[in-house]
mmCIF file of C-alpha atoms in Angstrom:
data_model
loop_
_atom_site.group_PDB
_atom_site.id
_atom_site.type_symbol
_atom_site.label_atom_id
_atom_site.label_comp_id
_atom_site.label_asym_id
_atom_site.label_seq_id
_atom_site.Cartn_x
_atom_site.Cartn_y
_atom_site.Cartn_z
ATOM 1 C CA MET U 21 0.000 0.000 0.000
ATOM 2 C CA THR U 22 1.042 3.617 -0.192
ATOM 3 C CA GLY U 23 0.435 6.526 2.135
ATOM 4 C CA PRO U 24 2.035 9.316 4.119
ATOM 5 C CA THR U 25 5.312 8.364 5.687
ATOM 6 C CA THR U 26 5.599 7.716 9.371
ATOM 7 C CA THR U 27 8.241 9.087 11.719
ATOM 8 C CA ALA U 28 9.676 5.599 12.223
ATOM 9 C CA PRO U 29 13.470 5.626 11.708
ATOM 10 C CA ASP U 30 14.637 5.069 8.149
ATOM 11 C CA ARG U 31 17.498 3.008 9.495
ATOM 12 C CA PRO U 32 16.445 0.704 12.335
ATOM 13 C CA THR U 33 19.176 -0.268 14.770
ATOM 14 C CA LEU U 34 17.841 -3.838 14.950
ATOM 15 C CA ALA U 35 18.339 -6.487 12.280
ATOM 16 C CA ILE U 36 17.876 -10.183 11.589
ATOM 17 C CA VAL U 37 20.095 -11.979 9.077
ATOM 18 C CA LEU U 38 19.155 -15.413 7.762
ATOM 19 C CA THR U 39 22.382 -17.303 7.119
ATOM 20 C CA GLY U 40 20.921 -19.905 4.755
ATOM 21 C CA GLY U 41 19.688 -23.482 4.603
ATOM 22 C CA ARG U 42 21.237 -26.556 3.022
ATOM 23 C CA GLY U 43 22.512 -24.690 -0.039
ATOM 24 C CA SER U 44 21.308 -27.582 -2.192
ATOM 25 C CA ARG U 45 21.227 -25.522 -5.371
ATOM 26 C CA LEU U 46 24.895 -24.728 -4.826
ATOM 27 C CA GLY U 47 25.807 -28.357 -4.276
ATOM 28 C CA GLY U 48 25.723 -28.101 -0.493
ATOM 29 C CA VAL U 49 27.886 -24.977 -0.197
ATOM 30 C CA GLU U 50 26.962 -22.715 2.723
ATOM 31 C CA LYS U 51 25.877 -19.417 1.206
ATOM 32 C CA ALA U 52 27.346 -17.446 4.081
ATOM 33 C CA LEU U 53 30.823 -18.592 2.988
ATOM 34 C CA VAL U 54 30.492 -17.704 -0.693
ATOM 35 C CA GLN U 55 33.204 -15.217 -1.638
ATOM 36 C CA HIS U 56 32.192 -12.049 -3.475
ATOM 37 C CA ALA U 57 33.996 -8.723 -3.875
ATOM 38 C CA GLY U 58 36.831 -9.869 -1.633
ATOM 39 C CA THR U 59 34.777 -11.025 1.332
ATOM 40 C CA THR U 60 32.103 -13.535 2.315
ATOM 41 C CA LEU U 61 28.426 -12.860 1.803
ATOM 42 C CA LEU U 62 27.902 -12.903 5.572
ATOM 43 C CA GLU U 63 30.623 -10.312 6.131
ATOM 44 C CA SER U 64 29.354 -8.046 3.358
ATOM 45 C CA THR U 65 25.838 -8.220 4.793
ATOM 46 C CA LEU U 66 27.022 -7.256 8.273
ATOM 47 C CA ARG U 67 29.216 -4.497 6.883
ATOM 48 C CA ALA U 68 26.263 -3.023 4.988
ATOM 49 C CA LEU U 69 24.076 -3.153 8.098
ATOM 50 C CA ALA U 70 26.766 -1.490 10.214
ATOM 51 C CA ARG U 71 27.140 1.330 7.723
ATOM 52 C CA GLY U 72 23.381 1.697 7.779
ATOM 53 C CA GLY U 73 23.263 2.204 11.535
ATOM 54 C CA ALA U 74 22.425 -1.291 12.824
ATOM 55 C CA LEU U 75 23.640 -1.933 16.358
ATOM 56 C CA ARG U 76 22.148 -5.340 17.185
ATOM 57 C CA VAL U 77 21.928 -8.247 14.784
ATOM 58 C CA VAL U 78 20.579 -11.751 15.278
ATOM 59 C CA LEU U 79 22.063 -14.359 12.942
ATOM 60 C CA VAL U 80 19.737 -17.296 12.469
ATOM 61 C CA GLY U 81 19.984 -20.519 10.511
ATOM 62 C CA PRO U 82 20.006 -24.315 10.804
ATOM 63 C CA HIS U 83 23.429 -24.286 12.492
ATOM 64 C CA GLU U 84 25.914 -21.935 14.114
ATOM 65 C CA PRO U 85 27.482 -19.400 11.734
ATOM 66 C CA PRO U 86 30.265 -21.031 9.695
ATOM 67 C CA GLU U 87 32.559 -18.192 10.753
ATOM 68 C CA ALA U 88 32.512 -15.571 13.480
ATOM 69 C CA PRO U 89 31.711 -12.103 12.133
ATOM 70 C CA ALA U 90 34.638 -9.718 12.496
ATOM 71 C CA ASP U 91 34.619 -7.216 15.359
ATOM 72 C CA GLU U 92 35.283 -4.363 12.932
ATOM 73 C CA HIS U 93 31.583 -3.967 12.263
ATOM 74 C CA ALA U 94 30.875 -2.422 15.680
ATOM 75 C CA ILE U 95 27.729 -4.531 15.795
ATOM 76 C CA ALA U 96 26.600 -6.615 18.724
ATOM 77 C CA TRP U 97 25.459 -9.959 17.347
ATOM 78 C CA ARG U 98 23.988 -13.191 18.592
ATOM 79 C CA ALA U 99 23.472 -16.461 16.753
ATOM 80 C CA VAL U 100 20.479 -18.746 17.167
ATOM 81 C CA VAL U 101 19.568 -22.054 15.561
ATOM 82 C CA GLU U 102 16.079 -22.670 14.264
ATOM 83 C CA GLU U 103 14.201 -25.671 15.678
ATOM 84 C CA PRO U 104 13.646 -27.980 13.981
ATOM 85 C CA ARG U 105 16.698 -27.427 11.834
ATOM 86 C CA PHE U 106 16.038 -26.828 8.142
ATOM 87 C CA GLY U 107 12.458 -25.911 8.982
ATOM 88 C CA GLY U 108 12.361 -23.251 6.285
ATOM 89 C CA PRO U 109 12.932 -19.479 6.193
ATOM 90 C CA ALA U 110 9.656 -18.591 7.926
ATOM 91 C CA LEU U 111 10.577 -20.745 10.912
ATOM 92 C CA ALA U 112 14.104 -19.310 10.916
ATOM 93 C CA LEU U 113 12.710 -15.783 10.850
ATOM 94 C CA ALA U 114 10.421 -16.621 13.768
ATOM 95 C CA ALA U 115 13.416 -17.873 15.759
ATOM 96 C CA GLY U 116 15.263 -14.659 14.995
ATOM 97 C CA VAL U 117 12.330 -12.499 16.054
ATOM 98 C CA THR U 118 11.979 -14.371 19.347
ATOM 99 C CA ALA U 119 15.695 -14.067 20.090
ATOM 100 C CA LEU U 120 15.730 -10.369 19.250
ATOM 101 C CA ALA U 121 12.704 -9.636 21.441
ATOM 102 C CA GLU U 122 14.287 -11.484 24.378
ATOM 103 C CA TRP U 123 17.546 -9.604 23.851
ATOM 104 C CA GLN U 124 15.756 -6.259 23.849
ATOM 105 C CA ARG U 125 13.870 -7.054 27.037
ATOM 106 C CA ALA U 126 16.953 -8.331 28.847
ATOM 107 C CA ASP U 127 19.145 -5.347 27.995
ATOM 108 C CA GLY U 128 16.562 -2.602 28.178
ATOM 109 C CA GLY U 129 16.596 -1.779 24.484
ATOM 110 C CA ALA U 130 13.696 -0.473 22.430
ATOM 111 C CA SER U 131 10.581 -2.334 23.494
ATOM 112 C CA PRO U 132 9.715 -5.219 21.147
ATOM 113 C CA ASP U 133 6.076 -4.432 21.918
ATOM 114 C CA ASP U 134 6.320 -0.816 20.757
ATOM 115 C CA ARG U 135 4.725 -0.374 17.338
ATOM 116 C CA ASP U 136 7.473 2.065 16.392
ATOM 117 C CA THR U 137 10.186 -0.551 16.923
ATOM 118 C CA TRP U 138 11.404 -1.584 13.482
ATOM 119 C CA VAL U 139 13.680 -4.403 12.343
ATOM 120 C CA THR U 140 15.575 -4.879 9.101
ATOM 121 C CA VAL U 141 15.440 -8.413 7.683
ATOM 122 C CA LEU U 142 18.037 -9.622 5.187
ATOM 123 C CA ALA U 143 19.032 -12.981 3.768
ATOM 124 C CA CYS U 144 22.807 -13.293 3.579
ATOM 125 C CA ASP U 145 22.813 -14.269 -0.113
ATOM 126 C CA LEU U 146 22.365 -10.772 -1.580
ATOM 127 C CA SER U 147 25.109 -9.864 -4.037
ATOM 128 C CA ALA U 148 24.884 -6.167 -3.076
ATOM 129 C CA PRO U 149 23.155 -5.785 0.324
ATOM 130 C CA GLU U 150 24.110 -2.108 0.556
ATOM 131 C CA ARG U 151 22.030 -1.380 -2.551
ATOM 132 C CA ALA U 152 19.005 -3.121 -1.069
ATOM 133 C CA LEU U 153 19.382 -1.072 2.110
ATOM 134 C CA ASP U 154 19.632 2.112 0.054
ATOM 135 C CA VAL U 155 16.259 1.338 -1.543
ATOM 136 C CA LEU U 156 14.730 0.670 1.871
ATOM 137 C CA ASP U 157 16.193 3.930 3.187
ATOM 138 C CA ALA U 158 14.711 5.871 0.287
ATOM 139 C CA ARG U 159 11.184 4.556 0.863
ATOM 140 C CA GLY U 160 9.509 5.425 4.144
ATOM 141 C CA ALA U 161 6.645 3.311 5.439
ATOM 142 C CA GLY U 162 3.063 4.498 5.456
ATOM 143 C CA ILE U 163 1.538 5.319 8.820
ATOM 144 C CA ASP U 164 -0.630 2.204 8.640
ATOM 145 C CA ASP U 165 1.992 -0.072 7.073
ATOM 146 C CA ASP U 166 3.314 -3.079 8.946
ATOM 147 C CA GLY U 167 6.419 -3.103 6.815
ATOM 148 C CA VAL U 168 8.208 -2.409 3.555
ATOM 149 C CA VAL U 169 9.119 -5.313 1.254
ATOM 150 C CA LEU U 170 11.292 -5.005 -1.839
ATOM 151 C CA GLU U 171 10.303 -6.546 -5.170
ATOM 152 C CA ASP U 172 12.708 -8.030 -7.705
ATOM 153 C CA ALA U 173 12.868 -7.223 -11.411
ATOM 154 C CA ASP U 174 10.002 -9.660 -12.084
ATOM 155 C CA GLY U 175 7.732 -8.042 -9.501
ATOM 156 C CA ARG U 176 8.074 -10.843 -6.940
ATOM 157 C CA ALA U 177 8.087 -9.854 -3.291
ATOM 158 C CA GLN U 178 11.387 -10.553 -1.565
ATOM 159 C CA TRP U 179 10.067 -11.128 1.937
ATOM 160 C CA LEU U 180 13.572 -11.501 3.364
ATOM 161 C CA THR U 181 14.772 -8.148 2.028
ATOM 162 C CA ALA U 182 12.508 -5.915 4.035
ATOM 163 C CA ARG U 183 11.760 -3.850 7.115
ATOM 164 C CA TYR U 184 8.955 -4.707 9.502
ATOM 165 C CA ARG U 185 7.390 -3.345 12.643
ATOM 166 C CA LEU U 186 8.694 -5.822 15.191
ATOM 167 C CA PRO U 187 5.349 -6.374 17.008
ATOM 168 C CA ALA U 188 3.528 -7.044 13.718
ATOM 169 C CA LEU U 189 6.224 -9.465 12.615
ATOM 170 C CA ARG U 190 6.123 -11.298 15.950
ATOM 171 C CA GLU U 191 2.363 -11.690 15.780
ATOM 172 C CA ALA U 192 2.424 -12.980 12.195
ATOM 173 C CA LEU U 193 5.050 -15.607 13.040
ATOM 174 C CA GLU U 194 3.726 -16.583 16.457
ATOM 175 C CA GLU U 195 2.354 -19.977 15.426
ATOM 176 C CA VAL U 196 4.326 -20.625 12.241
ATOM 177 C CA GLU U 197 4.879 -24.297 11.408
ATOM 178 C CA PRO U 198 7.927 -25.917 9.787
ATOM 179 C CA ASP U 199 8.043 -25.582 5.981
ATOM 180 C CA THR U 200 5.447 -22.788 5.963
ATOM 181 C CA SER U 201 6.236 -20.381 3.133
ATOM 182 C CA VAL U 202 7.198 -16.856 4.133
ATOM 183 C CA ARG U 203 4.547 -15.557 1.757
ATOM 184 C CA ARG U 204 1.851 -17.485 3.577
ATOM 185 C CA ALA U 205 3.141 -16.467 7.001
ATOM 186 C CA LEU U 206 3.431 -12.752 6.253
ATOM 187 C CA GLY U 207 0.842 -12.332 3.511
ATOM 188 C CA GLY U 208 -1.733 -11.011 5.968
ATOM 189 C CA LEU U 209 0.369 -8.010 6.966
ATOM 190 C CA ASP U 210 -0.308 -4.563 5.546
ATOM 191 C CA LEU U 211 2.869 -4.065 3.538
ATOM 192 C CA ALA U 212 4.278 -1.510 1.124
ATOM 193 C CA LEU U 213 5.828 -3.249 -1.895
ATOM 194 C CA VAL U 214 8.705 -1.337 -3.457
ATOM 195 C CA PRO U 215 10.251 -2.190 -6.854
ATOM 196 C CA ALA U 216 13.994 -2.673 -6.396
ATOM 197 C CA GLY U 217 15.123 -4.301 -9.652
ATOM 198 C CA ASP U 218 18.519 -5.963 -9.443
ATOM 199 C CA ALA U 219 19.239 -4.338 -6.072
ATOM 200 C CA VAL U 220 17.779 -7.533 -4.591
ATOM 201 C CA ALA U 221 19.682 -9.921 -6.869
ATOM 202 C CA ASP U 222 20.845 -12.915 -4.862
ATOM 203 C CA ILE U 223 23.353 -15.722 -5.271
ATOM 204 C CA ASP U 224 21.317 -18.891 -5.238
ATOM 205 C CA THR U 225 22.547 -21.027 -8.145
ATOM 206 C CA PRO U 226 25.771 -21.840 -10.012
ATOM 207 C CA GLU U 227 24.578 -19.480 -12.740
ATOM 208 C CA ASP U 228 24.389 -16.689 -10.156
ATOM 209 C CA LEU U 229 27.981 -17.401 -9.128
ATOM 210 C CA SER U 230 29.103 -16.901 -12.711
ATOM 211 C CA ARG U 231 26.911 -13.845 -13.236
ATOM 212 C CA VAL U 232 28.373 -11.833 -10.367
ATOM 213 C CA GLY U 233 31.868 -13.311 -10.353
ATOM 214 C CA ALA U 234 31.481 -14.977 -6.963
ATOM 215 C CA SER U 235 33.438 -18.034 -5.864
ATOM 216 C CA VAL U 236 33.115 -20.840 -3.362
ATOM 217 C CA PRO U 237 35.637 -22.020 -0.778
ATOM 218 C CA VAL U 238 37.102 -25.504 -0.765
ATOM 219 C CA THR U 239 34.248 -27.547 0.613
ATOM 220 C CA VAL U 240 32.709 -30.973 0.568
ATOM 221 C CA VAL U 241 30.279 -31.533 -2.271
ATOM 222 C CA SER U 242 28.435 -34.840 -2.457
ATOM 223 C CA GLY U 243 30.985 -36.568 -0.255
ATOM 224 C CA ARG U 244 34.152 -35.324 -1.984
ATOM 225 C CA MET U 245 36.324 -32.233 -1.988
ATOM 226 C CA ALA U 246 35.349 -29.473 -4.396
ATOM 227 C CA ALA U 247 37.667 -26.551 -4.960
ATOM 228 C CA THR U 248 36.174 -24.699 -7.902
ATOM 229 C CA ASN U 249 32.895 -23.280 -9.123
ATOM 230 C CA ASP U 250 32.911 -25.953 -11.838
ATOM 231 C CA ASP U 251 32.673 -28.656 -9.175
ATOM 232 C CA VAL U 252 29.648 -26.934 -7.695
ATOM 233 C CA VAL U 253 28.036 -26.569 -11.114
ATOM 234 C CA LYS U 254 28.452 -30.295 -11.770
ATOM 235 C CA GLU U 255 27.029 -31.378 -8.430
ATOM 236 C CA ALA U 256 24.349 -28.739 -7.894
ATOM 237 C CA THR U 257 20.647 -29.277 -7.971
ATOM 238 C CA VAL U 258 18.916 -29.873 -11.280
ATOM 239 C CA SER U 259 18.028 -26.495 -12.793
ATOM 240 C CA VAL U 260 14.358 -25.572 -13.080
ATOM 241 C CA PRO U 261 13.158 -25.085 -16.677
ATOM 242 C CA PRO U 262 11.334 -21.751 -17.140
ATOM 243 C CA ASN U 263 8.224 -23.487 -18.486
ATOM 244 C CA LEU U 264 8.065 -25.612 -15.340
ATOM 245 C CA GLU U 265 8.093 -22.496 -13.156
ATOM 246 C CA ARG U 266 5.215 -21.109 -15.205
ATOM 247 C CA TRP U 267 3.348 -24.423 -14.966
ATOM 248 C CA VAL U 268 3.706 -24.519 -11.176
ATOM 249 C CA ALA U 269 2.573 -20.888 -10.935
ATOM 250 C CA GLU U 270 -0.615 -21.673 -12.874
ATOM 251 C CA LEU U 271 -1.311 -25.067 -11.311
ATOM 252 C CA ALA U 272 -0.749 -24.171 -7.657
ATOM 253 C CA PRO U 273 -3.880 -21.982 -7.239
ATOM 254 C CA ARG U 274 -6.056 -24.775 -8.670
ATOM 255 C CA LEU U 275 -4.888 -27.002 -5.842
ATOM 256 C CA GLY U 276 -5.227 -24.344 -3.159
ATOM 257 C CA LEU U 277 -1.464 -23.849 -2.950
ATOM 258 C CA GLU U 278 0.951 -20.982 -3.288
ATOM 259 C CA PRO U 279 3.700 -21.473 -5.907
ATOM 260 C CA ASP U 280 6.269 -20.804 -3.181
ATOM 261 C CA ASP U 281 4.899 -23.811 -1.284
ATOM 262 C CA VAL U 282 6.172 -26.169 -3.999
ATOM 263 C CA PRO U 283 9.833 -27.189 -3.493
ATOM 264 C CA VAL U 284 10.485 -27.699 -7.199
ATOM 265 C CA PRO U 285 14.290 -28.162 -7.071
ATOM 266 C CA LEU U 286 13.960 -30.678 -4.236
ATOM 267 C CA LEU U 287 11.345 -32.656 -6.177
ATOM 268 C CA LEU U 288 13.445 -32.628 -9.344
ATOM 269 C CA ASP U 289 16.435 -33.913 -7.406
ATOM 270 C CA LEU U 290 14.274 -36.571 -5.801
ATOM 271 C CA ALA U 291 12.847 -37.686 -9.150
ATOM 272 C CA ARG U 292 16.334 -37.896 -10.654
ATOM 273 C CA ASP U 293 17.715 -39.945 -7.764
ATOM 274 C CA VAL U 294 14.811 -42.399 -7.718
ATOM 275 C CA ALA U 295 14.719 -42.790 -11.503
ATOM 276 C CA HIS U 296 18.460 -43.417 -11.733
ATOM 277 C CA GLY U 297 18.937 -45.381 -8.541
ATOM 278 C CA ALA U 298 15.785 -47.469 -8.249
ATOM 279 C CA VAL U 299 13.090 -47.584 -10.930
ATOM 280 C CA ARG U 300 12.103 -44.844 -13.374
ATOM 281 C CA PRO U 301 8.307 -44.997 -12.775
ATOM 282 C CA GLY U 302 9.080 -44.660 -9.079
ATOM 283 C CA ALA U 303 9.969 -40.994 -9.561
ATOM 284 C CA PRO U 304 6.435 -39.539 -9.772
ATOM 285 C CA VAL U 305 5.107 -42.144 -7.342
ATOM 286 C CA SER U 306 7.763 -41.249 -4.764
ATOM 287 C CA ALA U 307 7.031 -37.540 -5.154
ATOM 288 C CA PHE U 308 3.326 -38.194 -4.591
ATOM 289 C CA MET U 309 4.045 -40.374 -1.544
ATOM 290 C CA LEU U 310 6.268 -37.657 -0.089
ATOM 291 C CA GLY U 311 3.557 -35.044 -0.608
ATOM 292 C CA LEU U 312 0.960 -37.361 0.915
ATOM 293 C CA ALA U 313 3.137 -37.950 3.973
ATOM 294 C CA ILE U 314 3.654 -34.204 4.452
ATOM 295 C CA GLY U 315 -0.007 -33.389 3.834
ATOM 296 C CA THR U 316 -1.269 -35.937 6.354
ATOM 297 C CA GLY U 317 1.203 -34.781 8.977
ATOM 298 C CA ARG U 318 2.972 -38.130 9.205
ATOM 299 C CA VAL U 319 6.181 -36.415 8.127
ATOM 300 C CA THR U 320 7.106 -32.872 9.173
ATOM 301 C CA ASP U 321 10.683 -32.476 7.909
ATOM 302 C CA LEU U 322 10.389 -32.305 4.125
ATOM 303 C CA GLU U 323 14.092 -32.228 3.311
ATOM 304 C CA ALA U 324 14.950 -35.019 5.746
ATOM 305 C CA ALA U 325 12.224 -37.186 4.222
ATOM 306 C CA ALA U 326 13.525 -36.484 0.716
ATOM 307 C CA GLU U 327 17.028 -37.423 1.848
ATOM 308 C CA SER U 328 15.664 -40.665 3.267
ATOM 309 C CA ILE U 329 14.084 -41.516 -0.089
ATOM 310 C CA THR U 330 17.342 -40.715 -1.878
ATOM 311 C CA GLU U 331 19.263 -42.945 0.538
ATOM 312 C CA LEU U 332 16.863 -45.788 -0.211
ATOM 313 C CA ALA U 333 17.284 -45.261 -3.966
ATOM 314 C CA ASP U 334 21.071 -45.192 -3.554
ATOM 315 C CA GLY U 335 20.826 -48.453 -1.631
ATOM 316 C CA TRP U 336 18.901 -50.033 -4.487
ATOM 317 C CA ALA U 337 21.487 -48.839 -6.987
ATOM 318 C CA GLU U 338 24.336 -50.244 -4.898
ATOM 319 C CA ALA U 339 22.546 -53.584 -4.491
ATOM 320 C CA ASP U 340 21.988 -53.802 -8.260
ATOM 321 C CA ARG U 341 25.652 -53.018 -8.873
ATOM 322 C CA ARG U 342 26.789 -55.781 -6.521
ATOM 323 C CA THR U 343 24.374 -58.274 -8.058
ATOM 324 C CA HIS U 344 25.693 -57.407 -11.508
ATOM 325 C CA GLU U 345 29.292 -57.894 -10.323
ATOM 326 C CA VAL U 346 28.467 -61.308 -8.846
ATOM 327 C CA ARG U 347 26.745 -62.437 -12.035
ATOM 328 C CA SER U 348 29.621 -61.193 -14.174
ATOM 329 C CA ALA U 349 32.069 -63.196 -12.063
ATOM 330 C CA ASP U 350 30.018 -66.429 -12.326
ATOM 331 C CA PRO U 351 31.158 -68.473 -15.381
ATOM 332 C CA GLU U 352 27.987 -70.529 -15.456
ATOM 333 C CA ASP U 353 25.851 -67.404 -15.400
ATOM 334 C CA ALA U 354 27.951 -65.868 -18.178
ATOM 335 C CA THR U 355 27.585 -68.942 -20.453
ATOM 336 C CA GLY U 356 23.999 -69.567 -19.530
ATOM 337 C CA GLU U 357 24.793 -73.193 -18.565
#
């Protein structure tokens, strides 16, 4: 929405930074450690926040930060781990909000219950976080707005590149469940959407690494050492065809879903692993069974369940390989006698 600007500070002193999930589309690389412009994405995010006036930052993700932020930022920071781990960005954001509110109460900071207490929210995978903050600084919030959310070049809301009234954000996330989309969790807030173009460009895929000239550290990718971007490109998640994105966007509303609710890359990976490791027709059947298990509440951790299916498929593939080796070594089997 639009409206007259409020007197809320353009640059809140409170911030929450989401440090990333599994990094599956980068072959398991932790986004916080990706190198860009001579530093890590986590460091560049904190540096941008410090220059913008942030004084307290909560880092939140499925594990402790892969590196300790440097003291040079003059920012007080705390790290929290979402529970359950890998529960999705909405759950991570909720954990960050809770930790920040407790911190404020304990140290006598701005009241987390005061409607004029604002918090900046950033994911740590932005290629130029300072540009995103500049756009937020330039756009004040309306008096009745619960927050300001930036939109990318395609007009999609970037819920994790935003500023929110802390009480409104807390209320929206109070009962969030694992794997709830951020759009669903925050869609009921009264938000100002601000076009930001490539100021919100992130580094999410191997193609993004190449586009911005970023690099990855030596890391373990699929059980082996990977030292170059090429290794990540080879091992990363199956890319999503543009037509498939459009199909999901049109199909989701017919099934009462939001497109963001559909973990397309995860499902493509799952289908590939089952088709190659077990039996090709098992790919769509496995995807349906996974969705059924999630929908009925029998499974709550989507990514863990997908990993379990992949492990089973890998086991089938290994068993087939051993059987083939035994048969190849059996002279009678080879001659058919």
